[in-house]
């Protein structure tokens, strides 16, 4: 028990101190394990325990029952193995798989996992949600003028401003290059409009890059489930369509998807150009 900083009696004695030391998210796991041991079975569970000096650490708790001559469980024998280093490496690998290396935002893979969960939840509870397609305007000019290192620095700053502009329960992911997607659960059109305006104001404020001030703007398209689509591919597509229209109207603005948008494209003769634009989108790749 030395690894934990406590004795077995301190943790599992009459005061049951483990209940105050274990991470709130792991209490149910150890409670289930304790009940299993009290029924006479040995078990193992991974938990976070608050070390007296090192804060919360991960341990593999191996628990077995100690019985009297009549076979009744009288005590719990516990052995804790420090697995904190392993868990930290596991978390690093998870971040590499699901988070963008440059901006630390969720990546395309995490976005699709999240969208699938949001879609299933919305279908089950008949809730609406919004998909926001965000494109940085003329970002290539920054790379060409200040260099790719400055461009990377700018993307990091943009990502932080985006995170600060959305609600805590929502996510914004980096899709590819200078393209981002945000997802908003149980949200009204008015709320999304306010968030879009807030994003545009925040991201459009000046930046200090390489001792030079630079400005950037963004263009946003939004689609809503289920009004604009009932599957993720359609919702992403239509948010992209709305963003495309916003670009054609002058950039640094947002548009909500509307069936009339496609009619506008047809009438302006831009339909083929738009289809090619969609085809190049990386989220269409398998």
CSV table of C-alpha atoms in Angstrom, one decimal:
chain,number,residue,atom,x,y,z
A,1,UNK,CA,0.0,0.0,0.0
A,2,UNK,CA,3.1,2.3,0.1
A,3,UNK,CA,2.4,3.5,-3.5
A,4,UNK,CA,-0.9,5.1,-2.3
A,5,UNK,CA,0.6,6.8,0.7
A,6,UNK,CA,-1.9,5.0,3.0
A,7,UNK,CA,-2.2,1.8,4.8
A,8,UNK,CA,-4.8,-0.8,4.0
A,9,UNK,CA,-6.6,-0.2,7.3
A,10,UNK,CA,-6.7,3.6,6.5
A,11,UNK,CA,-8.4,2.9,3.2
A,12,UNK,CA,-10.7,-0.1,3.9
A,13,UNK,CA,-11.0,0.1,7.7
A,14,UNK,CA,-14.1,1.1,9.6
A,15,UNK,CA,-13.9,4.7,8.4
A,16,UNK,CA,-13.8,3.6,4.8
A,17,UNK,CA,-11.5,6.4,3.9
A,18,UNK,CA,-11.2,5.4,0.3
A,19,UNK,CA,-14.6,6.9,-0.3
A,20,UNK,CA,-13.2,10.4,0.3
A,21,UNK,CA,-9.9,9.8,-1.5
A,22,UNK,CA,-11.0,8.2,-4.7
A,23,UNK,CA,-11.8,10.4,-7.8
A,24,UNK,CA,-15.5,11.1,-8.0
A,25,UNK,CA,-15.7,9.5,-11.5
A,26,UNK,CA,-14.3,6.2,-10.2
A,27,UNK,CA,-16.2,5.8,-6.9
A,28,UNK,CA,-18.9,3.6,-8.5
A,29,UNK,CA,-16.2,1.2,-9.9
A,30,UNK,CA,-14.6,0.7,-6.5
A,31,UNK,CA,-18.0,0.3,-4.8
A,32,UNK,CA,-18.9,-2.4,-7.3
A,33,UNK,CA,-15.6,-4.1,-6.7
A,34,UNK,CA,-16.0,-3.9,-2.9
A,35,UNK,CA,-19.5,-5.5,-3.2
A,36,UNK,CA,-18.1,-8.2,-5.3
A,37,UNK,CA,-15.3,-9.0,-2.8
A,38,UNK,CA,-17.9,-9.0,0.1
A,39,UNK,CA,-19.7,-11.8,-1.8
A,40,UNK,CA,-16.4,-13.8,-1.6
A,41,UNK,CA,-14.9,-13.0,-5.1
A,42,UNK,CA,-11.5,-11.5,-5.9
A,43,UNK,CA,-11.4,-8.7,-8.5
A,44,UNK,CA,-9.3,-5.9,-10.0
A,45,UNK,CA,-10.2,-2.4,-10.9
A,46,UNK,CA,-8.4,0.7,-12.3
A,47,UNK,CA,-9.0,3.8,-10.2
A,48,UNK,CA,-7.6,7.3,-9.5
A,49,UNK,CA,-6.7,7.8,-5.8
A,50,UNK,CA,-5.6,11.0,-4.2
A,51,UNK,CA,-2.0,10.6,-3.0
A,52,UNK,CA,-1.2,12.7,0.1
A,53,UNK,CA,1.7,14.4,-1.8
A,54,UNK,CA,1.3,13.7,-5.5
A,55,UNK,CA,-2.4,14.4,-6.2
A,56,UNK,CA,-4.6,12.0,-8.1
A,57,UNK,CA,-2.7,9.0,-9.4
A,58,UNK,CA,-3.9,5.9,-11.3
A,59,UNK,CA,-3.7,2.5,-9.6
A,60,UNK,CA,-4.7,-1.0,-10.4
A,61,UNK,CA,-6.5,-2.1,-7.2
A,62,UNK,CA,-6.4,-5.9,-6.7
A,63,UNK,CA,-8.9,-6.9,-4.0
A,64,UNK,CA,-9.5,-10.3,-2.4
A,65,UNK,CA,-11.7,-11.4,0.5
A,66,UNK,CA,-10.3,-12.6,3.8
A,67,UNK,CA,-12.7,-15.1,5.5
A,68,UNK,CA,-13.2,-16.6,8.9
A,69,UNK,CA,-13.4,-20.3,9.7
A,70,UNK,CA,-17.1,-20.3,8.8
A,71,UNK,CA,-16.4,-18.8,5.4
A,72,UNK,CA,-17.7,-15.3,6.1
A,73,UNK,CA,-15.8,-12.3,4.6
A,74,UNK,CA,-14.4,-10.4,7.5
A,75,UNK,CA,-11.8,-8.1,5.7
A,76,UNK,CA,-10.7,-7.0,2.3
A,77,UNK,CA,-7.1,-7.5,1.3
A,78,UNK,CA,-6.0,-4.9,-1.1
A,79,UNK,CA,-2.9,-4.5,-3.2
A,80,UNK,CA,-2.3,-1.4,-5.3
A,81,UNK,CA,-0.1,-1.2,-8.3
A,82,UNK,CA,1.0,2.2,-9.6
A,83,UNK,CA,-0.1,2.4,-13.3
A,84,UNK,CA,0.1,6.2,-13.5
A,85,UNK,CA,2.9,6.3,-16.1
A,86,UNK,CA,1.1,3.8,-18.3
A,87,UNK,CA,-2.1,5.8,-18.1
A,88,UNK,CA,-0.3,9.0,-19.0
A,89,UNK,CA,1.2,7.3,-22.1
A,90,UNK,CA,-2.3,6.0,-23.0
A,91,UNK,CA,-3.7,9.5,-22.8
A,92,UNK,CA,-0.9,10.8,-25.0
A,93,UNK,CA,-1.8,8.2,-27.6
A,94,UNK,CA,-5.5,9.0,-27.4
A,95,UNK,CA,-4.7,12.7,-28.0
A,96,UNK,CA,-2.6,11.8,-31.0
A,97,UNK,CA,-5.4,9.8,-32.4
A,98,UNK,CA,-8.3,12.2,-31.7
A,99,UNK,CA,-6.8,15.7,-31.4
A,100,UNK,CA,-5.1,18.0,-33.9
A,101,UNK,CA,-1.4,18.1,-33.2
A,102,UNK,CA,-1.1,21.8,-34.1
A,103,UNK,CA,-4.1,23.4,-32.5
A,104,UNK,CA,-5.0,20.7,-29.9
A,105,UNK,CA,-8.6,20.9,-31.1
A,106,UNK,CA,-10.5,17.7,-31.8
A,107,UNK,CA,-9.6,16.4,-35.2
A,108,UNK,CA,-11.7,14.9,-38.0
A,109,UNK,CA,-11.8,11.5,-36.4
A,110,UNK,CA,-13.0,12.9,-33.1
A,111,UNK,CA,-15.5,15.1,-34.9
A,112,UNK,CA,-17.2,12.2,-36.6
A,113,UNK,CA,-17.3,10.2,-33.3
A,114,UNK,CA,-18.9,13.2,-31.6
A,115,UNK,CA,-21.3,13.8,-34.4
A,116,UNK,CA,-22.5,10.2,-34.3
A,117,UNK,CA,-23.2,10.4,-30.6
A,118,UNK,CA,-25.0,13.8,-31.0
A,119,UNK,CA,-27.1,12.4,-33.9
A,120,UNK,CA,-28.1,9.3,-31.9
A,121,UNK,CA,-29.0,11.4,-28.8
A,122,UNK,CA,-31.0,13.8,-30.9
A,123,UNK,CA,-32.9,11.0,-32.6
A,124,UNK,CA,-33.7,9.4,-29.3
A,125,UNK,CA,-34.8,12.6,-27.5
A,126,UNK,CA,-36.1,14.5,-30.6
A,127,UNK,CA,-33.7,17.3,-30.1
A,128,UNK,CA,-32.3,19.6,-32.7
A,129,UNK,CA,-28.6,20.4,-33.2
A,130,UNK,CA,-26.5,22.6,-35.5
A,131,UNK,CA,-23.5,22.0,-37.6
A,132,UNK,CA,-21.3,25.0,-38.4
A,133,UNK,CA,-18.8,25.0,-41.2
A,134,UNK,CA,-16.1,27.6,-40.6
A,135,UNK,CA,-13.5,28.7,-43.2
A,136,UNK,CA,-10.7,31.2,-42.7
A,137,UNK,CA,-10.7,33.8,-45.4
A,138,UNK,CA,-7.6,34.2,-47.6
A,139,UNK,CA,-5.4,32.3,-45.1
A,140,UNK,CA,-3.0,31.4,-47.9
A,141,UNK,CA,-2.0,35.1,-48.0
A,142,UNK,CA,-0.7,34.9,-44.4
A,143,UNK,CA,1.5,31.9,-45.3
A,144,UNK,CA,2.8,33.6,-48.4
A,145,UNK,CA,3.5,36.9,-46.7
A,146,UNK,CA,4.7,35.9,-43.2
A,147,UNK,CA,5.7,32.2,-43.8
A,148,UNK,CA,4.3,28.9,-42.7
A,149,UNK,CA,5.6,29.2,-39.1
A,150,UNK,CA,3.6,32.4,-38.7
A,151,UNK,CA,0.6,30.7,-40.3
A,152,UNK,CA,0.8,27.9,-37.7
A,153,UNK,CA,1.1,30.4,-34.9
A,154,UNK,CA,-2.0,32.2,-36.2
A,155,UNK,CA,-4.0,29.0,-36.4
A,156,UNK,CA,-3.2,28.3,-32.8
A,157,UNK,CA,-4.4,31.7,-31.8
A,158,UNK,CA,-7.5,31.4,-33.9
A,159,UNK,CA,-8.3,28.0,-32.3
A,160,UNK,CA,-8.1,29.6,-28.8
A,161,UNK,CA,-10.4,32.4,-29.8
A,162,UNK,CA,-12.9,30.0,-31.3
A,163,UNK,CA,-12.9,27.9,-28.1
A,164,UNK,CA,-13.6,31.0,-26.0
A,165,UNK,CA,-16.5,32.0,-28.3
A,166,UNK,CA,-18.6,28.9,-28.1
A,167,UNK,CA,-20.6,27.4,-25.2
A,168,UNK,CA,-18.8,25.1,-22.8
A,169,UNK,CA,-20.8,22.1,-23.8
A,170,UNK,CA,-20.1,22.5,-27.5
A,171,UNK,CA,-17.0,21.6,-29.6
A,172,UNK,CA,-15.1,23.1,-32.5
A,173,UNK,CA,-12.8,20.7,-34.5
A,174,UNK,CA,-10.2,21.3,-37.1
A,175,UNK,CA,-11.3,19.5,-40.2
A,176,UNK,CA,-8.2,20.2,-42.4
A,177,UNK,CA,-6.0,23.2,-43.1
A,178,UNK,CA,-7.9,26.4,-42.4
A,179,UNK,CA,-11.3,24.6,-42.2
A,180,UNK,CA,-13.2,24.0,-38.9
A,181,UNK,CA,-16.5,22.5,-37.9
A,182,UNK,CA,-18.4,23.3,-34.7
A,183,UNK,CA,-21.3,21.3,-33.3
A,184,UNK,CA,-24.1,22.8,-31.1
A,185,UNK,CA,-26.6,20.6,-29.3
A,186,UNK,CA,-30.1,21.7,-28.4
A,187,UNK,CA,-29.7,25.1,-29.8
A,188,UNK,CA,-32.1,27.6,-31.5
A,189,UNK,CA,-31.4,29.5,-34.7
A,190,UNK,CA,-31.2,32.8,-32.7
A,191,UNK,CA,-28.5,31.3,-30.4
A,192,UNK,CA,-26.5,30.0,-33.4
A,193,UNK,CA,-26.7,33.4,-35.0
A,194,UNK,CA,-25.4,35.1,-31.8
A,195,UNK,CA,-22.5,32.5,-31.6
A,196,UNK,CA,-21.6,33.0,-35.3
A,197,UNK,CA,-21.5,36.8,-34.8
A,198,UNK,CA,-19.4,36.4,-31.7
A,199,UNK,CA,-17.0,34.1,-33.6
A,200,UNK,CA,-16.6,36.5,-36.5
A,201,UNK,CA,-16.0,39.5,-34.1
A,202,UNK,CA,-13.4,37.6,-32.0
A,203,UNK,CA,-11.5,36.0,-34.9
A,204,UNK,CA,-11.5,39.2,-36.9
A,205,UNK,CA,-9.7,41.2,-34.2
A,206,UNK,CA,-6.0,42.0,-34.9
A,207,UNK,CA,-3.2,39.5,-34.1
A,208,UNK,CA,0.4,40.2,-33.3
A,209,UNK,CA,2.5,37.7,-35.4
A,210,UNK,CA,6.3,38.1,-35.7
A,211,UNK,CA,6.1,41.7,-34.3
A,212,UNK,CA,3.6,42.5,-37.1
A,213,UNK,CA,-0.1,43.1,-36.8
A,214,UNK,CA,-2.2,41.0,-39.0
A,215,UNK,CA,-6.0,40.6,-39.5
A,216,UNK,CA,-8.0,37.7,-40.7
A,217,UNK,CA,-11.7,37.0,-41.2
A,218,UNK,CA,-13.8,33.9,-41.4
A,219,UNK,CA,-16.9,32.8,-43.2
A,220,UNK,CA,-19.5,30.5,-41.7
A,221,UNK,CA,-22.3,28.2,-43.0
A,222,UNK,CA,-24.8,26.5,-40.7
A,223,UNK,CA,-27.2,23.5,-41.1
A,224,UNK,CA,-29.7,22.2,-38.6
A,225,UNK,CA,-30.9,18.7,-37.8
A,226,UNK,CA,-33.4,17.5,-38.7
A,227,UNK,CA,-34.7,20.4,-40.9
A,228,UNK,CA,-31.7,20.4,-43.3
A,229,UNK,CA,-30.8,16.7,-43.1
A,230,UNK,CA,-31.1,13.6,-41.0
A,231,UNK,CA,-27.6,12.1,-41.6
A,232,UNK,CA,-24.2,13.5,-40.9
A,233,UNK,CA,-23.0,13.6,-44.5
A,234,UNK,CA,-26.0,15.7,-45.6
A,235,UNK,CA,-25.7,18.1,-42.6
A,236,UNK,CA,-22.0,18.7,-43.3
A,237,UNK,CA,-22.7,19.1,-47.0
A,238,UNK,CA,-25.4,21.7,-46.4
A,239,UNK,CA,-23.4,23.6,-43.9
A,240,UNK,CA,-20.7,23.7,-46.5
A,241,UNK,CA,-23.2,24.9,-49.1
A,242,UNK,CA,-24.3,27.7,-46.8
A,243,UNK,CA,-20.7,28.7,-46.2
A,244,UNK,CA,-20.0,28.8,-50.0
A,245,UNK,CA,-22.9,31.2,-50.5
A,246,UNK,CA,-21.6,33.4,-47.7
A,247,UNK,CA,-18.2,33.5,-49.5
A,248,UNK,CA,-19.9,34.5,-52.7
A,249,UNK,CA,-21.7,37.3,-50.8
A,250,UNK,CA,-18.5,38.9,-49.6
A,251,UNK,CA,-16.9,36.7,-46.9
A,252,UNK,CA,-16.6,37.6,-43.2
A,253,UNK,CA,-20.2,36.7,-42.7
A,254,UNK,CA,-22.5,33.7,-42.0
A,255,UNK,CA,-25.4,32.1,-43.7
A,256,UNK,CA,-28.0,29.5,-42.5
A,257,UNK,CA,-28.8,26.8,-45.0
A,258,UNK,CA,-31.9,27.4,-47.1
A,259,UNK,CA,-33.2,25.4,-50.1
A,260,UNK,CA,-33.3,28.7,-51.9
A,261,UNK,CA,-29.5,28.8,-51.8
A,262,UNK,CA,-29.3,26.1,-54.4
A,263,UNK,CA,-31.7,27.9,-56.6
A,264,UNK,CA,-29.6,31.0,-56.4
A,265,UNK,CA,-26.6,29.0,-57.5
A,266,UNK,CA,-28.4,27.5,-60.5
A,267,UNK,CA,-29.6,30.9,-61.6
A,268,UNK,CA,-26.1,32.4,-61.3
A,269,UNK,CA,-24.5,29.6,-63.3
A,270,UNK,CA,-22.3,28.7,-60.4
A,271,UNK,CA,-23.6,25.2,-59.7
A,272,UNK,CA,-20.8,23.2,-61.4
A,273,UNK,CA,-18.2,25.3,-59.6
A,274,UNK,CA,-19.9,24.5,-56.3
A,275,UNK,CA,-20.1,20.8,-57.0
A,276,UNK,CA,-16.4,20.8,-57.7
A,277,UNK,CA,-15.9,22.7,-54.5
A,278,UNK,CA,-17.7,20.0,-52.5
A,279,UNK,CA,-15.9,17.2,-54.3
A,280,UNK,CA,-12.6,18.5,-53.1
A,281,UNK,CA,-13.7,18.5,-49.4
A,282,UNK,CA,-11.5,16.2,-47.4
A,283,UNK,CA,-14.4,14.9,-45.3
A,284,UNK,CA,-15.7,13.2,-48.4
A,285,UNK,CA,-12.7,11.0,-48.4
A,286,UNK,CA,-13.2,7.4,-47.1
